[in-house]
Short mmCIF file of C-alpha atoms and ligand atoms in Angstrom, two decimals:
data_model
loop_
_atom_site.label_atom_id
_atom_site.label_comp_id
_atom_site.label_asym_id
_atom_site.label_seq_id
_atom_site.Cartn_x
_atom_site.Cartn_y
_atom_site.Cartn_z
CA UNK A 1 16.32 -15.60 19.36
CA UNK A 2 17.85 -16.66 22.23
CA UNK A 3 21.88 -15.17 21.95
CA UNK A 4 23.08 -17.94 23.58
CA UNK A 5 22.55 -19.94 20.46
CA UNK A 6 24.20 -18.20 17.99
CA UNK A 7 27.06 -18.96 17.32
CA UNK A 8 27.62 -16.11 15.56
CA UNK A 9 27.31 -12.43 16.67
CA UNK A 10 28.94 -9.10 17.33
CA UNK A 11 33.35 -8.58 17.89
CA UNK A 12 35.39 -7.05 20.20
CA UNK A 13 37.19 -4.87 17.86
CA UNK A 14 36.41 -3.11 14.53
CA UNK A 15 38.03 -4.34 11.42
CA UNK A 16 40.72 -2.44 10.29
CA UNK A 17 40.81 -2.65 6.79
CA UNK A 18 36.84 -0.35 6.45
CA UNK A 19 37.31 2.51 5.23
CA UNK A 20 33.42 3.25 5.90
CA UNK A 21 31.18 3.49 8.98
CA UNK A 22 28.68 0.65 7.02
CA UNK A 23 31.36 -1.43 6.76
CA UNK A 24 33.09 -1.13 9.73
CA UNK A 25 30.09 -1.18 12.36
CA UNK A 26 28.68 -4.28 10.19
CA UNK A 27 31.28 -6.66 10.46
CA UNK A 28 31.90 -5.69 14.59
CA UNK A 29 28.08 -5.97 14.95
CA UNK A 30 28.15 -9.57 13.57
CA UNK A 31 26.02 -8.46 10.01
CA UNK A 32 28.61 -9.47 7.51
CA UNK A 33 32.18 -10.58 6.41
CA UNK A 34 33.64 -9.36 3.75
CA UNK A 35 35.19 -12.40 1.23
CA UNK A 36 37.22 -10.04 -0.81
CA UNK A 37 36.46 -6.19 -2.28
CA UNK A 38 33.26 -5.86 -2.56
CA UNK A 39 32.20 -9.37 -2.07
CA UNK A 40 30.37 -10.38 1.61
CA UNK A 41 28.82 -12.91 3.19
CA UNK A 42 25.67 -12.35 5.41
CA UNK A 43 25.26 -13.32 8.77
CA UNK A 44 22.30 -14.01 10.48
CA UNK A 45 21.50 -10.00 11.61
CA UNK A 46 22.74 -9.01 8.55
CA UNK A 47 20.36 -11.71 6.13
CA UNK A 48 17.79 -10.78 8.51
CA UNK A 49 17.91 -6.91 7.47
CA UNK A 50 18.27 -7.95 3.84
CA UNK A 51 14.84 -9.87 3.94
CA UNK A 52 13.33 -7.27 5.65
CA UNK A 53 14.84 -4.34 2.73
CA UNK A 54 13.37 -7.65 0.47
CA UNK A 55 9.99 -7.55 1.61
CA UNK A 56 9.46 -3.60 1.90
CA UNK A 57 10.55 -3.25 -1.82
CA UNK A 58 8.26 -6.60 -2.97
CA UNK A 59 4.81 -5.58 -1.00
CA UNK A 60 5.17 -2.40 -3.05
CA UNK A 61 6.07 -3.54 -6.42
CA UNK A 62 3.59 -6.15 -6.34
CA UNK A 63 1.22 -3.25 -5.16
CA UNK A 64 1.68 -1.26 -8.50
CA UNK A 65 0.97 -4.52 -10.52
CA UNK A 66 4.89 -6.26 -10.68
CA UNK A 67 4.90 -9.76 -11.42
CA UNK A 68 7.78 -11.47 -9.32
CA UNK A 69 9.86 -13.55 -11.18
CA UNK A 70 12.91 -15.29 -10.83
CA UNK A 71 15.76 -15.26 -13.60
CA UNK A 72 19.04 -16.88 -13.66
CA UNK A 73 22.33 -15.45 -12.84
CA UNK A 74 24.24 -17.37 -15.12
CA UNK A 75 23.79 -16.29 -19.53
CA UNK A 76 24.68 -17.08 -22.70
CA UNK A 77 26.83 -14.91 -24.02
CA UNK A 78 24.60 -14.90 -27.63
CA UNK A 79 21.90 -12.84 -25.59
CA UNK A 80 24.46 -10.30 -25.02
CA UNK A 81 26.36 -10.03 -28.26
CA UNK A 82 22.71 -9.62 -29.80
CA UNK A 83 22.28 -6.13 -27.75
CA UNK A 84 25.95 -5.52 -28.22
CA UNK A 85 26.56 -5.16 -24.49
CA UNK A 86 29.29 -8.50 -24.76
CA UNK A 87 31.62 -5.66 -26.38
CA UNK A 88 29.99 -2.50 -24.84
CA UNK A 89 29.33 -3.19 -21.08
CA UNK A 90 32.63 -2.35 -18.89
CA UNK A 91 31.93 -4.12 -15.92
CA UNK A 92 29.81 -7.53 -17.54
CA UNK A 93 32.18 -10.59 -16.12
CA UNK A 94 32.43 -13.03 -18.78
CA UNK A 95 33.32 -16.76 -18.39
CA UNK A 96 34.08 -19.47 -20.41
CA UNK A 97 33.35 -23.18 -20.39
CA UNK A 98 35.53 -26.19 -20.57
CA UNK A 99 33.56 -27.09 -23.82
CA UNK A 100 34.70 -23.58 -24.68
CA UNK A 101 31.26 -21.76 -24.69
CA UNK A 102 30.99 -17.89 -23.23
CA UNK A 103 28.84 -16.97 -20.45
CA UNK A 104 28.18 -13.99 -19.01
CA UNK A 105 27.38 -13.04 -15.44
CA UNK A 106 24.15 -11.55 -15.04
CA UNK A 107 25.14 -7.41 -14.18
CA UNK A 108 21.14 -6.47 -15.42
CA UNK A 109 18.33 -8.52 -16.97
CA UNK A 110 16.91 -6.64 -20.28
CA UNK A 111 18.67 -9.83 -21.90
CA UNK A 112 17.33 -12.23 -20.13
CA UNK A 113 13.66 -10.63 -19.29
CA UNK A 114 12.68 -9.57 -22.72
CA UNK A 115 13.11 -12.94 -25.44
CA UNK A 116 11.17 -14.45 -22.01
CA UNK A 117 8.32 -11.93 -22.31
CA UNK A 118 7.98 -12.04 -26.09
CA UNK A 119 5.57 -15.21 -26.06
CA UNK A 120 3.44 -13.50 -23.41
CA UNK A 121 3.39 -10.24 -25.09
CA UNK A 122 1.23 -10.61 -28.36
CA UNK A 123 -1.08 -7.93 -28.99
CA UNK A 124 -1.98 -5.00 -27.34
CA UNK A 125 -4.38 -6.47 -25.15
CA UNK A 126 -1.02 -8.18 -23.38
CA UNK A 127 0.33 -4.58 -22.10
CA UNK A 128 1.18 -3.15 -19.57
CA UNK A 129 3.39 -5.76 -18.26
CA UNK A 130 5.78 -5.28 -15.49
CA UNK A 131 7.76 -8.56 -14.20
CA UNK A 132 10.36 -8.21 -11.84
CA UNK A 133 13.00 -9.90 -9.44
CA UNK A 134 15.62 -9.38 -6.75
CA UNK A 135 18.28 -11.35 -7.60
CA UNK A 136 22.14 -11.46 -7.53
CA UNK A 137 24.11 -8.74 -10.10
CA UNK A 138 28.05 -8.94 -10.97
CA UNK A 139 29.83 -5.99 -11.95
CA UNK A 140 33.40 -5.62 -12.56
CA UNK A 141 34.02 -2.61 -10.79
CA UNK A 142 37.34 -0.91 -10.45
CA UNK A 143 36.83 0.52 -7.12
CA UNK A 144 35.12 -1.39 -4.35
CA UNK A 145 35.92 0.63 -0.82
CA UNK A 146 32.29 1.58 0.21
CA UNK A 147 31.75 -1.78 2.26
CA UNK A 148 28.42 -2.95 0.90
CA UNK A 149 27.53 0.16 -0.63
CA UNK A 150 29.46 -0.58 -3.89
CA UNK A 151 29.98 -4.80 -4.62
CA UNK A 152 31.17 -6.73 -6.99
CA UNK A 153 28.29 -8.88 -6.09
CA UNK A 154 25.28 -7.49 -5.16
CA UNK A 155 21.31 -7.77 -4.11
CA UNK A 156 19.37 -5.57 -6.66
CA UNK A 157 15.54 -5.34 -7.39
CA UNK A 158 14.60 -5.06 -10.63
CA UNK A 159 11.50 -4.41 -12.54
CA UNK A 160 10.85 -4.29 -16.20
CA UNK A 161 7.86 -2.56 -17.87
CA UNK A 162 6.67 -2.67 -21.42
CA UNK A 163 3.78 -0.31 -22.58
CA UNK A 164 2.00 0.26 -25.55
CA UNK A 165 3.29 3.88 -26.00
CA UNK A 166 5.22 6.50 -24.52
CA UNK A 167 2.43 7.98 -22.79
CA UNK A 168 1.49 4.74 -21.25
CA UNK A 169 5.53 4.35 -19.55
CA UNK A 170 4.86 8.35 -18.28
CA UNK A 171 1.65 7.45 -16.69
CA UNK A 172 3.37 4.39 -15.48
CA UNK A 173 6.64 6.00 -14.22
CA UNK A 174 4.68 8.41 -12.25
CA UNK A 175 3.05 5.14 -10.52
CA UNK A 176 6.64 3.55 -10.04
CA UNK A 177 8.14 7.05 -8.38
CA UNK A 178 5.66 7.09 -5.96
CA UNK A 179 5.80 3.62 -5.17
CA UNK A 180 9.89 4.27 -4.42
CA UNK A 181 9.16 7.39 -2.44
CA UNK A 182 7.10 4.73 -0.51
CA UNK A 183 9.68 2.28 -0.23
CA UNK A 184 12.66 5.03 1.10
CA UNK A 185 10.24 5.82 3.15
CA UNK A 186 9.31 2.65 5.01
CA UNK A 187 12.93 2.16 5.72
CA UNK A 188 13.33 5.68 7.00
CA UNK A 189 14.95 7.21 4.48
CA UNK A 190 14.40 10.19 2.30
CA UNK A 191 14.73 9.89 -1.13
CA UNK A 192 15.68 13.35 -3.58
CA UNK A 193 14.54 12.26 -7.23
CA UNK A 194 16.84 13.74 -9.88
CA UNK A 195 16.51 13.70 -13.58
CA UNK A 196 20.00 12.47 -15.51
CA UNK A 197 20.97 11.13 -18.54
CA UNK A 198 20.74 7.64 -19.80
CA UNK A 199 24.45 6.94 -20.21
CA UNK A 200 25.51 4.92 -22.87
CA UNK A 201 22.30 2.91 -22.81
CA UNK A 202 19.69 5.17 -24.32
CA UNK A 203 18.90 9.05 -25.33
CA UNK A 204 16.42 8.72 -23.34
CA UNK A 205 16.46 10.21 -19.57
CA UNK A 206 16.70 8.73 -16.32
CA UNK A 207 16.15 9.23 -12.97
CA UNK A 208 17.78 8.34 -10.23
CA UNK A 209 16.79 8.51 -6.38
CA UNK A 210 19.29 9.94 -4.21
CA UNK A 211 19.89 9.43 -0.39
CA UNK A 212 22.39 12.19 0.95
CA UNK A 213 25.40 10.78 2.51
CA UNK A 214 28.85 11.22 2.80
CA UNK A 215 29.87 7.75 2.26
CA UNK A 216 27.79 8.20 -1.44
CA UNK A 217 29.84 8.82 -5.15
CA UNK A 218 27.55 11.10 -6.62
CA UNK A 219 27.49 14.49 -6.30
CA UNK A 220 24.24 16.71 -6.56
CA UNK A 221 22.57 20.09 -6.45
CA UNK A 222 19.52 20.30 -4.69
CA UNK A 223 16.83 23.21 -3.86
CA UNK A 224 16.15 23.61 -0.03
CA UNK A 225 12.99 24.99 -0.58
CA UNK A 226 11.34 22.13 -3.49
CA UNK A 227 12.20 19.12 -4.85
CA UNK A 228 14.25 19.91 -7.72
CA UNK A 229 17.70 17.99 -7.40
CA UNK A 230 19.79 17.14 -10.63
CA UNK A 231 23.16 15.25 -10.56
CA UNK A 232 25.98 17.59 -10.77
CA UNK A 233 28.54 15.18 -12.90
CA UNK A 234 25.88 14.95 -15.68
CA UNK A 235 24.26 18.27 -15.70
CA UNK A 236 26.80 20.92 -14.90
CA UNK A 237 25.26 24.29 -16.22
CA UNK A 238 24.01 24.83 -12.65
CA UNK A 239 25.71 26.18 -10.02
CA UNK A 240 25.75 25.81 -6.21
CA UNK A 241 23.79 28.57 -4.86
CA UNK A 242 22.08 29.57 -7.51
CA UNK A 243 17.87 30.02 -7.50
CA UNK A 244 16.81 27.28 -8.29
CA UNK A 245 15.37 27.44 -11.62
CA UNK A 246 12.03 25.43 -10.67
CA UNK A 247 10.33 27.22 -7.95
CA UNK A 248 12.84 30.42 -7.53
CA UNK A 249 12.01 30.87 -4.40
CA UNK A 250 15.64 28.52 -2.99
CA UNK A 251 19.02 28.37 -3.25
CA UNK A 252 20.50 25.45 -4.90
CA UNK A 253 22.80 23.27 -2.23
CA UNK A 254 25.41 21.14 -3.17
CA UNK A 255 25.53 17.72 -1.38
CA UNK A 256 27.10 14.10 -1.35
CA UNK A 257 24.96 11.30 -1.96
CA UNK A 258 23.97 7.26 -2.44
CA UNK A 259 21.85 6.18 -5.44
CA UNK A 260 19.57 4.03 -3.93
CA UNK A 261 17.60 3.45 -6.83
CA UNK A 262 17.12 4.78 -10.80
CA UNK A 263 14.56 4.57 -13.81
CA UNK A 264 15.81 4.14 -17.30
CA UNK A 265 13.27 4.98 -20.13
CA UNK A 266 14.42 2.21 -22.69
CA UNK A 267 12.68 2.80 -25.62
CA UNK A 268 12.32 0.13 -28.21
CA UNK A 269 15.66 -1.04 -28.33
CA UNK A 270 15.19 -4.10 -26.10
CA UNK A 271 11.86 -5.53 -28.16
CA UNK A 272 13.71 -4.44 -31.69
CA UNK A 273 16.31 -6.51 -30.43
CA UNK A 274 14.68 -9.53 -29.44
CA UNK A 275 11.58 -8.90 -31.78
CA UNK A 276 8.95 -8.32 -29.58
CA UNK A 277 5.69 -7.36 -30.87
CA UNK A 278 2.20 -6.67 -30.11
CA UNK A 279 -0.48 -6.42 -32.95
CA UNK A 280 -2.94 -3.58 -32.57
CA UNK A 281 -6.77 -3.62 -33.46
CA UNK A 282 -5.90 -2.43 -36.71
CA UNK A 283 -4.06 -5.20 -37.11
CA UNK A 284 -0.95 -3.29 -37.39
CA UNK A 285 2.09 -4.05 -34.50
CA UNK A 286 4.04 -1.98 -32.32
CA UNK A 287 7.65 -2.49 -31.12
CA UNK A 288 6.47 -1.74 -26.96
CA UNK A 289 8.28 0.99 -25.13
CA UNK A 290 10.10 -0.44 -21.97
CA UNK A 291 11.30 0.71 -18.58
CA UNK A 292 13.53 -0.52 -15.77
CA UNK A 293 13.54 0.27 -12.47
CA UNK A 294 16.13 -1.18 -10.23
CA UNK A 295 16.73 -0.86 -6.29
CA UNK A 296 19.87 -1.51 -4.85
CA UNK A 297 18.53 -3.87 -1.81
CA UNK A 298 22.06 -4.63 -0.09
CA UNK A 299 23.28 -0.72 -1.02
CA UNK A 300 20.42 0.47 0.62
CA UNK A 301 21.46 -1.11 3.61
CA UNK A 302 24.31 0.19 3.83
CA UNK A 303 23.31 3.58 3.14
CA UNK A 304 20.98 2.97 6.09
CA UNK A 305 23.39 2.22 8.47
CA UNK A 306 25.48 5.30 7.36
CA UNK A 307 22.27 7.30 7.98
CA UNK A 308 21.54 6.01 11.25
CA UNK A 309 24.12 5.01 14.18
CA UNK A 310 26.03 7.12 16.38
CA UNK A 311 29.64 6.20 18.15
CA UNK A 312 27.89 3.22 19.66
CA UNK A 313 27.29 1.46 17.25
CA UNK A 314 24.12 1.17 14.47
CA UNK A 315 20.51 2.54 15.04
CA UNK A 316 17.95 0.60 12.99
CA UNK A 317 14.84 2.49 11.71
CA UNK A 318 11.81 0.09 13.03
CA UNK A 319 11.01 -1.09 9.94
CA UNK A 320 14.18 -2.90 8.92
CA UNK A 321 15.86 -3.65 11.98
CA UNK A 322 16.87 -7.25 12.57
CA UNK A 323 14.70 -7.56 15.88
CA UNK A 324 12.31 -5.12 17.35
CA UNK A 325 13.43 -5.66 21.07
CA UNK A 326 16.71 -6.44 22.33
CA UNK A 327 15.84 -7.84 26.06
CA UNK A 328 18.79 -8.18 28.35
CA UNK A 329 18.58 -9.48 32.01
CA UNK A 330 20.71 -8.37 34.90
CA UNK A 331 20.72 -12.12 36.21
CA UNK A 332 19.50 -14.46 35.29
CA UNK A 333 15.99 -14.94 36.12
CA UNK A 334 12.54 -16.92 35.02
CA UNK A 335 11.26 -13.26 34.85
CA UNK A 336 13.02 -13.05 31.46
CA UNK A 337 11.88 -15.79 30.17
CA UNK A 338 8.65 -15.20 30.91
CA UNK A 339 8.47 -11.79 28.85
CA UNK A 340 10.69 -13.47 25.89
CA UNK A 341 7.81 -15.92 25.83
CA UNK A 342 5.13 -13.16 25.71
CA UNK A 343 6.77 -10.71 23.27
CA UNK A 344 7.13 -13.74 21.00
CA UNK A 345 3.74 -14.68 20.70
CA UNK A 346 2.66 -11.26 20.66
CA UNK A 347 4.53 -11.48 16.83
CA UNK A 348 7.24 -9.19 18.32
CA UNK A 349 10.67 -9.93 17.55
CA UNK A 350 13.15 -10.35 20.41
CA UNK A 351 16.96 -10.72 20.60
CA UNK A 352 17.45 -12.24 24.47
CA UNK A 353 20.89 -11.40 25.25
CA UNK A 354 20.68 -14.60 27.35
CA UNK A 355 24.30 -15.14 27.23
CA UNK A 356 26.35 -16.02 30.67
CA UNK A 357 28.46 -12.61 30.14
CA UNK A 358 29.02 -9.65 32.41
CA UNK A 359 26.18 -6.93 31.97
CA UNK A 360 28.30 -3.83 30.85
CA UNK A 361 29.21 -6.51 27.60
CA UNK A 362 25.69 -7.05 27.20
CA UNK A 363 24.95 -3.05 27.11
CA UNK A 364 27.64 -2.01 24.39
CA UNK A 365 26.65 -4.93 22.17
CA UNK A 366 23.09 -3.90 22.36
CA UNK A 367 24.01 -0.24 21.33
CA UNK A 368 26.40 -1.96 18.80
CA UNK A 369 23.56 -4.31 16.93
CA UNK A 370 21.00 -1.20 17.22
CA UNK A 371 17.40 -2.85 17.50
CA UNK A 372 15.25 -0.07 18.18
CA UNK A 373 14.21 -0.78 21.64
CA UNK A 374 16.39 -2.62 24.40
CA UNK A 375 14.21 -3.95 27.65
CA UNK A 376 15.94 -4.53 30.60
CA UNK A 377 14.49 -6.92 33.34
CA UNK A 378 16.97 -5.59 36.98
CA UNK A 379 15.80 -6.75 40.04
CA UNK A 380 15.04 -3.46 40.98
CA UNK A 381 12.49 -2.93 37.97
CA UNK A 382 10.93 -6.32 39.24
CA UNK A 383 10.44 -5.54 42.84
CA UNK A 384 7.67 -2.99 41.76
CA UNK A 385 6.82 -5.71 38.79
CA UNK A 386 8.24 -3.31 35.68
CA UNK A 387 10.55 -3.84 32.99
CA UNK A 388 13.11 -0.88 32.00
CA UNK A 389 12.30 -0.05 28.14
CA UNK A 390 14.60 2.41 26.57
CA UNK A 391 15.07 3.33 22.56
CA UNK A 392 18.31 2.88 20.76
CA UNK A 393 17.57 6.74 19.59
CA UNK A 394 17.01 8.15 22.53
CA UNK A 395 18.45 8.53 26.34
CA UNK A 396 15.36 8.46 28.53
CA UNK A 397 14.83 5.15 30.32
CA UNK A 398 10.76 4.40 31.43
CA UNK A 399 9.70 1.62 34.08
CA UNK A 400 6.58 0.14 32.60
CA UNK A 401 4.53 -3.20 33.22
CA UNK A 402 4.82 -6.06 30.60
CA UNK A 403 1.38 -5.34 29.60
CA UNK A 404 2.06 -1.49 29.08
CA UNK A 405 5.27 -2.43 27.07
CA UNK A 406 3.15 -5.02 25.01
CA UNK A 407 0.73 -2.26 24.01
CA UNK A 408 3.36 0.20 23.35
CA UNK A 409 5.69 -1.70 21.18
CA UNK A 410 2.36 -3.43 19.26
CA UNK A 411 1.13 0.26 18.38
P1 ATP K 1 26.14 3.41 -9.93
O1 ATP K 1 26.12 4.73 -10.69
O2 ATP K 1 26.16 3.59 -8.46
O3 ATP K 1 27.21 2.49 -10.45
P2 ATP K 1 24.24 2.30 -11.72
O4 ATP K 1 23.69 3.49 -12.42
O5 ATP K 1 25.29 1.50 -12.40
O6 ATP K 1 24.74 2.72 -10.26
P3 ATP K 1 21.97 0.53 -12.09
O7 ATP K 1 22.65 -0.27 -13.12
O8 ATP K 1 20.84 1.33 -12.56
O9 ATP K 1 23.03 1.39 -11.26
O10 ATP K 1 21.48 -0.40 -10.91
C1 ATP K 1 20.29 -0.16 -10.14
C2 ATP K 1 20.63 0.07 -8.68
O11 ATP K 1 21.50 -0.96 -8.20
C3 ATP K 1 21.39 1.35 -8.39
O12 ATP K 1 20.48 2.42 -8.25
C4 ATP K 1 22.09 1.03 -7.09
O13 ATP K 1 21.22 1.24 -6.00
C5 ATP K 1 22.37 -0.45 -7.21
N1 ATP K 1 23.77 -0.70 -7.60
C6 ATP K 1 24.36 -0.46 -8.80
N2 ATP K 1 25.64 -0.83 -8.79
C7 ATP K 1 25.86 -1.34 -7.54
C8 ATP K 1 27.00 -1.92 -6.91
N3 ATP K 1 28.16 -2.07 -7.55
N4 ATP K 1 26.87 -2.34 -5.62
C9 ATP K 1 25.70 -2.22 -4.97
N5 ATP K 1 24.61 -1.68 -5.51
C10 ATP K 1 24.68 -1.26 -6.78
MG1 MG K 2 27.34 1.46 -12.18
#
């Protein structure tokens, strides 16, 4: 993308009204605008890093066997009296019609996903099924100041299971953890899985994954030798540096962190509900057990950027930045062109700071947008026929050749 196109990109000045580093370094890098608390629009970078989040989260759900789907925003309100969460759910926004009929605003699916599984689901032989989407969630929530980390209206994944029997959803879950370690992982993050209660919801437990951030609401309790991590505001009979009663060998920390995603065991209330059954061999049938497991997609951005950046500006892990390269020329030259042309059909994606701007702006928005590697064609680096590569993350500058920097940024 040449930057002389867009008409949109990053801001002289920060906004004032963030009170966080994601939304504050988003707007001035050109990602989003925020509409109103906890409502945004995304910009070109910032729809860019959404698809990317997108696609990370859908190559591994369809991996484990997920079925994408997508379901509608916009409910009857019937579906959610029959659960009771018209009366129950805090932060459902409810509408009405000017034939005076109630809506509701999609905040989760169960509603929605399981009357439109209950003619696929008809005996045993029908299960394990796991459908999912990433769509579009409202929630009324009273406090919206963590830019994109908490909306009103936000990108969630979310993926419904329905099993047999309990042991079938454990074997399952086990799959699904994994598959979210994955995810955190491809996006450079590391997730700490803690075990919680269901809420209101269900007896059953939960489990939430947990990024550790300062700009996150929950607080936790974590061992620095193993994994074991529980949420502090549900489970409170531990204590901050305590041995940590799973491998007694660490201390238990206490830290600040982001749900990036959770796991709810849902039992049978969904399929009692909406009367879904499988029959067995025995010709007997089974209410199925269900699970959901959703992923914040436009939180976790956020929570990346509040991971990675420094007083420049944002530092995108490779795999979800908006562009690969960011290739700025001193003047400007065919040179550049040349080696826009070249990355591009290698498949490698290049923001050309192309713009008719002095260089020292071109520099500080680079650092500002934060794709992982900036190339810099100066007349000096051509003279001896070398670009200047240099990573966002870094401070070491190397003179390569085009071909050298084509086989270093393909591997
Ligand atoms: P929280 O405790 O942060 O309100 P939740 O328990 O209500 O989260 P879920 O209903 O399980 O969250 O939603 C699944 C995922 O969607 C969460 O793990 C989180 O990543 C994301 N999420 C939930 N609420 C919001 C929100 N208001 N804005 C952005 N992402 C959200
Ligand atoms: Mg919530």
């Amino acid at each position: 993308m040449k930057m002389s196109r867009m008409g949109i990109g990053p801001i002289k000045q920060a906004p004032k009204d963030a009170e966080t580093i994601n939304h504050k370094l988003l707007v001035q890098a050109g990602f989003v605008r925020q509409l109103m608390a906890g409502v945004y629009t995304y910009l070109p970078f910032g729809l860019r890093v959404l698809r990317k989040i997108e696609k990370i989260v859908r190559e591994e759900m369809d991996a484990i066997g997920g079925e994408e789907i997508l379901m509608p925003m916009l409910h009857p309100a019937e579906i959610w009296k029959k659960t009771g969460g018209w009366d129950n759910i805090d932060v459902l926004f409810k509408l009405r019609s000017r034939t005076d009929r109630d809506y509701a605003l999609g905040q989760s699916q169960e509603e929605v996903v399981t009357p439109t599984m209950k003619e696929f689901i008809q005996s045993y032989r029908d299960l394990p099924r796991m459908p999912y989407h990433i769509q579009w969630k409202f929630r009324d929530e009273l406090r919206s100041k963590s830019g994109i980390m908490r909306g009103r209206e936000f990108l969630m994944k979310d993926m419904y299971s329905f099993h047999l029997d309990q042991a079938d959803f454990d074997r399952f879950y086990e799959i699904a953890k994994k598959a979210y370690l994955k995810i955190f992982a491809r996006m450079g993050l590391t997730a700490k899985v803690t075990e919680a209660s269901g809420g209101a919801f269900t007896e059953k437990v939960s489990y939430e994954f947990e990024v550790l951030t300062e700009a996150g609401e929950v607080n936790i309790l974590y061992c620095e030798k193993c994994e074991f991590c529980v949420n502090v505001d549900d489970i409170t009979s531990y204590k901050r540096g305590a041995q940590c009663p799973k491998c007694s060998e660490g201390q238990l920390q206490e830290a600040v962190a982001a749900e990036v995603g959770n796991v709810f065991d849902l039992g049978q209330k969904y399929a009692k509900a909406f009367e879904v059954k499988a029959t067995l061999a025995t010709g007997e049938s089974i209410f199925p057990i269900m699970g959901c497991y959703g992923i914040g997609i436009s939180r976790t951005m956020g929570v990346i950027v509040e991971k990675f950046h420094d007083d420049k500006g944002i530092i995108w892990p490779e795999g979800v930045a908006p562009y690969q390269v960011h290739l700025i020329d001193i003047r400007q030259t065919e040179k550049a062109q040349e080696i826009y042309d070249r990355l591009e059909a290698a498949g490698i994606e290049v923001l050309w700071d192309d713009r008719d701007i002095n260089v020292g702006g071109k520099f500080t928005d680079a650092d500002l947008i934060g794709c992982p590697w900036r190339v810099v064609v100066s007349e000096k680096s051509l003279a001896e026929g070398q670009v200047e590569l240099k990573a966002r993350k870094g401070e070491d500058t190397e003179l390569l050749s085009v071909e050298k920097l084509l086989e270093k940024l393909k591997g």
